[in-house]
mmCIF file of C-alpha atoms and ligand atoms in Angstrom:
data_model
loop_
_atom_site.group_PDB
_atom_site.id
_atom_site.type_symbol
_atom_site.label_atom_id
_atom_site.label_comp_id
_atom_site.label_asym_id
_atom_site.label_seq_id
_atom_site.Cartn_x
_atom_site.Cartn_y
_atom_site.Cartn_z
ATOM 1 C CA MET A 1 0.000 0.000 0.000
ATOM 2 C CA THR A 2 1.230 3.479 -0.916
ATOM 3 C CA VAL A 3 -0.103 6.922 -0.037
ATOM 4 C CA PRO A 4 -1.815 7.358 -3.464
ATOM 5 C CA ASP A 5 -3.446 3.920 -2.935
ATOM 6 C CA LEU A 6 -5.433 5.449 -0.033
ATOM 7 C CA LEU A 7 -7.286 7.698 -2.474
ATOM 8 C CA LYS A 8 -7.645 4.825 -4.947
ATOM 9 C CA CYS A 9 -9.266 2.659 -2.237
ATOM 10 C CA LYS A 10 -11.892 5.345 -1.615
ATOM 11 C CA ARG A 11 -12.552 5.778 -5.359
ATOM 12 C CA ASP A 12 -12.918 1.989 -5.748
ATOM 13 C CA GLY A 13 -15.125 1.690 -2.660
ATOM 14 C CA ARG A 14 -12.655 -0.652 -0.959
ATOM 15 C CA LYS A 15 -12.498 -0.212 2.843
ATOM 16 C CA ILE A 16 -9.076 0.641 4.287
ATOM 17 C CA THR A 17 -7.958 -1.442 7.287
ATOM 18 C CA VAL A 18 -5.644 0.191 9.833
ATOM 19 C CA VAL A 19 -4.224 -1.215 13.075
ATOM 20 C CA THR A 20 -1.599 0.185 15.445
ATOM 21 C CA ALA A 21 1.695 -1.592 16.166
ATOM 22 C CA TYR A 22 4.736 -0.539 18.138
ATOM 23 C CA ASP A 23 7.318 -3.275 17.551
ATOM 24 C CA ALA A 24 8.667 -5.532 14.807
ATOM 25 C CA LEU A 25 7.048 -8.751 16.069
ATOM 26 C CA PHE A 26 3.489 -7.455 16.059
ATOM 27 C CA ALA A 27 4.049 -5.365 12.916
ATOM 28 C CA ARG A 28 4.904 -8.557 11.019
ATOM 29 C CA ILE A 29 1.824 -10.347 12.389
ATOM 30 C CA VAL A 30 -0.395 -7.408 11.398
ATOM 31 C CA GLU A 31 1.115 -7.349 7.910
ATOM 32 C CA GLN A 32 0.805 -11.134 7.540
ATOM 33 C CA ALA A 33 -2.918 -10.764 8.279
ATOM 34 C CA GLY A 34 -3.184 -8.475 5.255
ATOM 35 C CA ILE A 35 -3.921 -5.242 7.116
ATOM 36 C CA ASP A 36 -3.344 -2.292 4.732
ATOM 37 C CA VAL A 37 -1.883 0.319 7.066
ATOM 38 C CA ILE A 38 0.072 0.204 10.342
ATOM 39 C CA LEU A 39 -0.163 3.258 12.580
ATOM 40 C CA VAL A 40 2.656 3.660 15.087
ATOM 41 C CA GLY A 41 0.348 5.539 17.441
ATOM 42 C CA ASP A 42 1.252 7.736 20.372
ATOM 43 C CA SER A 43 -1.278 5.468 22.146
ATOM 44 C CA LEU A 44 1.917 3.549 22.939
ATOM 45 C CA GLY A 45 2.161 5.915 25.918
ATOM 46 C CA VAL A 46 -0.899 4.181 27.356
ATOM 47 C CA VAL A 47 -0.598 0.587 26.163
ATOM 48 C CA VAL A 48 3.212 0.137 26.131
ATOM 49 C CA GLN A 49 4.379 2.652 28.732
ATOM 50 C CA GLY A 50 1.431 2.335 31.131
ATOM 51 C CA LYS A 51 0.761 6.079 31.379
ATOM 52 C CA VAL A 52 -2.741 7.510 31.920
ATOM 53 C CA ASN A 53 -2.687 9.494 28.650
ATOM 54 C CA THR A 54 -0.527 10.166 25.579
ATOM 55 C CA LEU A 55 0.838 13.590 26.599
ATOM 56 C CA SER A 56 4.248 12.450 27.901
ATOM 57 C CA VAL A 57 5.258 10.531 24.766
ATOM 58 C CA THR A 58 8.383 12.063 23.221
ATOM 59 C CA MET A 59 9.571 12.479 19.659
ATOM 60 C CA ASP A 60 12.575 10.212 20.381
ATOM 61 C CA GLU A 61 10.225 7.463 21.602
ATOM 62 C CA MET A 62 8.067 7.780 18.458
ATOM 63 C CA LEU A 63 11.191 7.624 16.286
ATOM 64 C CA TYR A 64 12.370 4.440 18.043
ATOM 65 C CA HIS A 65 9.055 2.590 17.705
ATOM 66 C CA THR A 66 8.476 3.825 14.144
ATOM 67 C CA LYS A 67 11.937 2.550 13.193
ATOM 68 C CA LEU A 68 11.159 -0.893 14.664
ATOM 69 C CA VAL A 69 7.872 -1.170 12.770
ATOM 70 C CA ALA A 70 9.050 0.306 9.452
ATOM 71 C CA GLY A 71 12.099 -1.964 9.458
ATOM 72 C CA ALA A 72 9.939 -5.058 9.875
ATOM 73 C CA VAL A 73 7.313 -4.683 7.148
ATOM 74 C CA GLN A 74 7.385 -4.704 3.354
ATOM 75 C CA ARG A 75 3.890 -4.165 2.008
ATOM 76 C CA ALA A 76 1.995 -2.238 4.697
ATOM 77 C CA LEU A 77 1.881 1.563 4.711
ATOM 78 C CA VAL A 78 3.485 2.868 7.910
ATOM 79 C CA ILE A 79 2.183 6.055 9.525
ATOM 80 C CA GLY A 80 4.178 7.730 12.291
ATOM 81 C CA ASP A 81 2.025 9.578 14.852
ATOM 82 C CA MET A 82 3.342 13.003 15.828
ATOM 83 C CA PRO A 83 3.437 13.239 19.654
ATOM 84 C CA PHE A 84 2.290 16.177 21.773
ATOM 85 C CA LEU A 85 4.582 19.245 21.396
ATOM 86 C CA SER A 86 6.322 17.903 18.279
ATOM 87 C CA TYR A 87 4.260 20.061 15.879
ATOM 88 C CA GLN A 88 2.429 22.654 18.014
ATOM 89 C CA VAL A 89 5.273 25.052 18.892
ATOM 90 C CA SER A 90 6.395 26.208 15.455
ATOM 91 C CA GLN A 91 6.090 25.328 11.805
ATOM 92 C CA GLU A 92 9.864 24.780 11.640
ATOM 93 C CA GLU A 93 9.815 22.211 14.461
ATOM 94 C CA ALA A 94 6.757 20.565 12.931
ATOM 95 C CA VAL A 95 8.376 20.065 9.519
ATOM 96 C CA ARG A 96 11.676 18.868 11.020
ATOM 97 C CA ASN A 97 9.968 16.356 13.326
ATOM 98 C CA ALA A 98 7.718 15.064 10.537
ATOM 99 C CA GLY A 99 10.780 14.665 8.328
ATOM 100 C CA ARG A 100 12.571 12.711 11.066
ATOM 101 C CA LEU A 101 9.690 10.202 11.152
ATOM 102 C CA LEU A 102 10.094 9.714 7.386
ATOM 103 C CA GLN A 103 13.869 9.280 7.858
ATOM 104 C CA VAL A 104 13.296 6.255 10.127
ATOM 105 C CA GLY A 105 10.950 4.679 7.586
ATOM 106 C CA ALA A 106 7.434 6.079 7.996
ATOM 107 C CA HIS A 107 5.607 6.704 4.717
ATOM 108 C CA ALA A 108 3.380 9.409 6.212
ATOM 109 C CA VAL A 109 2.815 11.251 9.485
ATOM 110 C CA LYS A 110 -0.364 11.946 11.451
ATOM 111 C CA LEU A 111 -1.146 14.988 13.569
ATOM 112 C CA GLU A 112 -4.175 16.059 15.595
ATOM 113 C CA GLY A 113 -6.255 19.173 14.908
ATOM 114 C CA GLY A 114 -8.124 21.099 12.258
ATOM 115 C CA ALA A 115 -7.871 24.717 11.089
ATOM 116 C CA ALA A 116 -5.233 25.362 13.784
ATOM 117 C CA VAL A 117 -2.728 23.025 12.084
ATOM 118 C CA THR A 118 -3.492 23.502 8.379
ATOM 119 C CA ASP A 119 -0.375 25.696 7.967
ATOM 120 C CA ARG A 120 1.694 22.744 9.242
ATOM 121 C CA VAL A 121 -0.043 20.364 6.866
ATOM 122 C CA THR A 122 0.706 22.672 3.924
ATOM 123 C CA ALA A 123 4.341 23.145 4.963
ATOM 124 C CA MET A 124 4.844 19.368 5.233
ATOM 125 C CA THR A 125 3.108 18.471 1.971
ATOM 126 C CA ASN A 126 5.127 21.224 0.227
ATOM 127 C CA VAL A 127 8.334 19.339 1.071
ATOM 128 C CA GLY A 128 7.022 15.894 0.168
ATOM 129 C CA ILE A 129 5.795 14.645 3.535
ATOM 130 C CA PRO A 130 2.348 12.995 3.274
ATOM 131 C CA VAL A 131 0.118 14.012 6.185
ATOM 132 C CA ILE A 132 -2.884 12.308 7.789
ATOM 133 C CA GLY A 133 -5.229 14.545 9.800
ATOM 134 C CA HIS A 134 -7.058 13.575 13.010
ATOM 135 C CA LEU A 135 -10.343 15.212 14.113
ATOM 136 C CA GLY A 136 -13.048 14.657 16.722
ATOM 137 C CA MET A 137 -11.904 13.306 20.082
ATOM 138 C CA THR A 138 -8.185 14.088 19.765
ATOM 139 C CA PRO A 139 -6.469 12.516 22.815
ATOM 140 C CA GLN A 140 -3.716 15.166 23.028
ATOM 141 C CA SER A 141 -6.493 17.630 24.056
ATOM 142 C CA VAL A 142 -7.710 15.400 26.911
ATOM 143 C CA GLN A 143 -7.022 18.060 29.580
ATOM 144 C CA GLN A 144 -9.141 20.566 27.658
ATOM 145 C CA TYR A 145 -12.001 18.045 27.415
ATOM 146 C CA GLY A 146 -11.649 17.068 31.080
ATOM 147 C CA GLY A 147 -11.759 13.396 30.030
ATOM 148 C CA TYR A 148 -12.354 11.324 26.925
ATOM 149 C CA ARG A 149 -15.753 12.428 25.584
ATOM 150 C CA VAL A 150 -17.553 12.060 22.281
ATOM 151 C CA GLN A 151 -17.026 15.204 20.148
ATOM 152 C CA GLY A 152 -18.938 16.858 17.304
ATOM 153 C CA LYS A 153 -22.308 16.688 19.069
ATOM 154 C CA GLY A 154 -24.773 19.485 18.249
ATOM 155 C CA LYS A 155 -25.168 21.398 15.009
ATOM 156 C CA ASP A 156 -22.452 24.027 15.660
ATOM 157 C CA ARG A 157 -19.779 21.474 16.642
ATOM 158 C CA ALA A 158 -20.737 19.244 13.717
ATOM 159 C CA LEU A 159 -20.433 22.123 11.236
ATOM 160 C CA GLN A 160 -17.095 23.141 12.758
ATOM 161 C CA LEU A 161 -15.743 19.609 12.366
ATOM 162 C CA LEU A 162 -16.909 19.477 8.737
ATOM 163 C CA GLU A 163 -15.134 22.791 8.078
ATOM 164 C CA ASP A 164 -11.959 21.493 9.780
ATOM 165 C CA ALA A 165 -12.085 18.394 7.568
ATOM 166 C CA ARG A 166 -12.466 20.514 4.423
ATOM 167 C CA ALA A 167 -9.577 22.740 5.586
ATOM 168 C CA LEU A 168 -7.297 19.701 6.101
ATOM 169 C CA GLU A 169 -8.176 18.371 2.657
ATOM 170 C CA GLY A 170 -7.525 21.814 1.171
ATOM 171 C CA ALA A 171 -4.141 21.969 2.909
ATOM 172 C CA GLY A 172 -3.116 18.706 1.251
ATOM 173 C CA ALA A 173 -3.909 15.991 3.816
ATOM 174 C CA SER A 174 -3.969 12.453 2.356
ATOM 175 C CA ALA A 175 -6.607 11.075 4.765
ATOM 176 C CA ILE A 176 -8.307 12.042 8.033
ATOM 177 C CA VAL A 177 -8.820 9.948 11.180
ATOM 178 C CA LEU A 178 -12.234 10.654 12.756
ATOM 179 C CA GLU A 179 -12.305 9.651 16.434
ATOM 180 C CA ALA A 180 -15.338 9.296 18.717
ATOM 181 C CA ILE A 181 -17.919 11.338 16.809
ATOM 182 C CA PRO A 182 -21.549 10.527 15.915
ATOM 183 C CA ALA A 183 -21.889 8.087 12.993
ATOM 184 C CA GLY A 184 -24.132 10.485 11.073
ATOM 185 C CA LEU A 185 -21.545 13.262 11.187
ATOM 186 C CA ALA A 186 -18.796 10.868 10.059
ATOM 187 C CA LYS A 187 -21.014 9.886 7.099
ATOM 188 C CA THR A 188 -21.532 13.538 6.132
ATOM 189 C CA VAL A 189 -17.783 14.252 6.358
ATOM 190 C CA SER A 190 -16.876 11.094 4.415
ATOM 191 C CA GLU A 191 -19.268 12.034 1.607
ATOM 192 C CA ALA A 192 -18.067 15.655 1.536
ATOM 193 C CA LEU A 193 -14.385 14.756 1.083
ATOM 194 C CA THR A 194 -12.373 13.307 -1.797
ATOM 195 C CA ILE A 195 -9.718 11.963 0.604
ATOM 196 C CA PRO A 196 -10.621 8.925 2.740
ATOM 197 C CA THR A 197 -11.788 9.057 6.352
ATOM 198 C CA ILE A 198 -10.502 6.450 8.811
ATOM 199 C CA GLY A 199 -12.894 5.977 11.710
ATOM 200 C CA ILE A 200 -12.374 4.942 15.334
ATOM 201 C CA GLY A 201 -15.656 5.267 17.196
ATOM 202 C CA ALA A 202 -17.060 7.103 14.164
ATOM 203 C CA GLY A 203 -19.520 4.535 12.820
ATOM 204 C CA PRO A 204 -19.586 2.329 9.729
ATOM 205 C CA HIS A 205 -19.711 4.973 6.976
ATOM 206 C CA CYS A 206 -16.024 5.939 7.114
ATOM 207 C CA ASP A 207 -13.774 4.873 4.240
ATOM 208 C CA GLY A 208 -11.621 2.835 6.622
ATOM 209 C CA GLN A 209 -11.370 1.795 10.264
ATOM 210 C CA VAL A 210 -8.562 1.875 12.823
ATOM 211 C CA LEU A 211 -8.209 0.210 16.227
ATOM 212 C CA VAL A 212 -5.442 -0.016 18.804
ATOM 213 C CA LEU A 213 -3.929 -3.501 18.309
ATOM 214 C CA TYR A 214 -4.015 -4.536 21.978
ATOM 215 C CA ASP A 215 -7.700 -3.501 22.246
ATOM 216 C CA LEU A 216 -8.541 -5.578 19.157
ATOM 217 C CA LEU A 217 -6.671 -8.599 20.531
ATOM 218 C CA GLY A 218 -8.261 -8.354 23.981
ATOM 219 C CA LEU A 219 -4.867 -7.785 25.587
ATOM 220 C CA PHE A 220 -5.462 -4.320 27.069
ATOM 221 C CA ASP A 221 -8.410 -4.054 29.468
ATOM 222 C CA GLU A 222 -7.619 -1.173 31.826
ATOM 223 C CA PHE A 223 -10.333 0.716 29.997
ATOM 224 C CA VAL A 224 -12.355 -0.442 27.015
ATOM 225 C CA PRO A 225 -13.993 2.362 25.023
ATOM 226 C CA LYS A 226 -17.456 1.618 23.591
ATOM 227 C CA PHE A 227 -15.979 1.642 20.078
ATOM 228 C CA VAL A 228 -13.653 -1.312 20.788
ATOM 229 C CA LYS A 229 -14.619 -4.809 19.708
ATOM 230 C CA PRO A 230 -12.215 -7.369 21.188
ATOM 231 C CA TYR A 231 -11.707 -9.899 18.370
ATOM 232 C CA GLY A 232 -9.514 -12.035 20.592
ATOM 233 C CA ASN A 233 -8.903 -12.746 24.271
ATOM 234 C CA LEU A 234 -5.127 -12.766 24.373
ATOM 235 C CA LYS A 235 -4.927 -11.568 27.971
ATOM 236 C CA ALA A 236 -6.785 -14.687 29.130
ATOM 237 C CA GLU A 237 -4.530 -16.874 26.953
ATOM 238 C CA ALA A 238 -1.383 -15.204 28.309
ATOM 239 C CA LEU A 239 -2.548 -15.599 31.909
ATOM 240 C CA GLN A 240 -3.359 -19.264 31.352
ATOM 241 C CA ALA A 241 0.050 -19.981 29.780
ATOM 242 C CA LEU A 242 1.952 -18.163 32.541
ATOM 243 C CA ARG A 243 0.025 -19.924 35.324
ATOM 244 C CA ARG A 244 0.652 -23.327 33.737
ATOM 245 C CA TYR A 245 4.382 -22.525 33.453
ATOM 246 C CA LYS A 246 4.558 -21.475 37.116
ATOM 247 C CA GLU A 247 2.716 -24.607 38.219
ATOM 248 C CA ASP A 248 5.001 -26.876 36.137
ATOM 249 C CA VAL A 249 8.187 -25.245 37.472
ATOM 250 C CA GLU A 250 6.978 -25.464 41.058
ATOM 251 C CA LYS A 251 5.988 -29.136 40.608
ATOM 252 C CA GLY A 252 9.328 -29.894 38.959
ATOM 253 C CA VAL A 253 7.784 -31.171 35.704
ATOM 254 C CA PHE A 254 9.283 -28.388 33.586
ATOM 255 C CA PRO A 255 11.834 -28.707 32.109
ATOM 256 C CA SER A 256 11.344 -32.361 31.243
ATOM 257 C CA ASP A 257 13.811 -34.583 29.380
ATOM 258 C CA SER A 258 12.795 -33.110 26.004
ATOM 259 C CA GLU A 259 13.695 -29.598 27.109
ATOM 260 C CA SER A 260 17.040 -30.716 28.580
ATOM 261 C CA TYR A 261 20.527 -31.210 27.003
ATOM 262 C CA HIS A 262 22.488 -34.435 27.451
HETATM 263 N N1 LIG B 1 -5.928 1.245 24.559
HETATM 264 C C1 LIG B 1 -6.241 2.425 24.016
HETATM 265 N N2 LIG B 1 -7.197 2.494 23.084
HETATM 266 C C2 LIG B 1 -7.554 3.680 22.535
HETATM 267 O O1 LIG B 1 -8.424 3.695 21.642
HETATM 268 C C3 LIG B 1 -6.865 4.852 22.963
HETATM 269 C C4 LIG B 1 -5.840 4.721 23.931
HETATM 270 N N3 LIG B 1 -5.564 3.510 24.445
HETATM 271 N N4 LIG B 1 -5.135 5.778 24.377
HETATM 272 C C5 LIG B 1 -5.251 7.033 23.673
HETATM 273 C C6 LIG B 1 -6.653 7.257 23.269
HETATM 274 C C7 LIG B 1 -7.627 7.437 24.412
HETATM 275 N N5 LIG B 1 -8.856 6.917 23.864
HETATM 276 C C8 LIG B 1 -10.035 6.752 24.583
HETATM 277 C C9 LIG B 1 -10.005 6.556 25.935
HETATM 278 C C10 LIG B 1 -11.151 6.382 26.665
HETATM 279 C C11 LIG B 1 -12.387 6.438 26.032
HETATM 280 C C12 LIG B 1 -13.602 6.246 26.869
HETATM 281 O O2 LIG B 1 -13.511 5.942 28.028
HETATM 282 N N6 LIG B 1 -14.781 6.420 26.315
HETATM 283 C C13 LIG B 1 -16.019 6.150 27.042
HETATM 284 C C14 LIG B 1 -16.783 7.419 27.350
HETATM 285 C C15 LIG B 1 -17.284 8.214 26.189
HETATM 286 C C16 LIG B 1 -18.081 9.456 26.605
HETATM 287 O O3 LIG B 1 -18.323 9.644 27.791
HETATM 288 O O4 LIG B 1 -18.409 10.246 25.734
HETATM 289 C C17 LIG B 1 -16.838 5.140 26.270
HETATM 290 O O5 LIG B 1 -17.750 4.541 26.863
HETATM 291 O O6 LIG B 1 -16.528 4.880 25.099
HETATM 292 C C18 LIG B 1 -12.423 6.644 24.663
HETATM 293 C C19 LIG B 1 -11.251 6.787 23.935
HETATM 294 C C20 LIG B 1 -8.626 6.442 22.508
HETATM 295 N N7 LIG B 1 -7.210 6.129 22.503
HETATM 296 C C1 LIG B 2 -6.046 5.367 17.797
HETATM 297 C C2 LIG B 2 -5.244 6.111 16.801
HETATM 298 C C3 LIG B 2 -6.091 6.902 15.857
HETATM 299 C C4 LIG B 2 -4.135 6.939 17.388
HETATM 300 O O1 LIG B 2 -4.002 8.117 17.186
HETATM 301 C C5 LIG B 2 -3.136 6.247 18.236
HETATM 302 O O2 LIG B 2 -3.129 5.010 18.309
HETATM 303 O O3 LIG B 2 -2.337 6.955 18.849
HETATM 304 MG MG1 LIG B 3 -2.490 9.050 18.406
#
């Protein structure tokens, strides 16, 4: 999958599948499953680092994880998520940090926000950096929201989000993630744009869907947003395996002869 393929998928009416990954092992599994796009999300702050939100994730951490993922896959499109403070302070810092993500192997970058960041989107696309937008419930604004809440409710907020989406498209964005907004609004936005929308908690009418890998696998359960469908129960499997190992070691039945050298 390439960046122009995103647009082609929308034109052909083929849904785009996106999943996050943060390391080579899982990136290869995700690619082997045929997923189109891997997002190295700043959600790694929550699921990998165990923090309460994504605000403390640094550019160096994103570069490290993006390098691991990009180095492990061949076919999947890799998007590097721009962490908090890596693009907000100045246009110069924004372009440099986006470029650094491409230098470690990302094919595109993603940043949160609408009209407030369109100058960044233009500056990046002008130098050949494909940009994915992110609207709705943008987790880097969690302190402003006072918690994770559905966004784009009410006519004024809905219109504002539609205008932000149009502004991102006008600035050269290649796609837009829509997070935690009403399904009807996501449908309106998806129909109004030429570039694809990738939904997470934005209903079925988006041009693609994205989920955090460990939510999808049923591995992360500290909180489970309404939009998550656990397609697996890997936490239960991991617990079962670890308990069996402990029991076997304590009973002295592991290692047996077949796991021993002679
Ligand atoms: N594991 C994980 N999955 C995610 O999708 C995710 C992260 N981490 N970390 C960064 C952000 C935070 N996200 C979140 C976090 C919590 C809710 C949540 O609790 N939602 C509630 C309340 C919604 C409301 O009150 O409007 C829900 O029931 O869905 C949603 C998205 C999405 N992102
Ligand atoms: C959930 C997606 C959209 C994201 O931004 C992340 O994983 O950080
Ligand atoms: Mg993110």
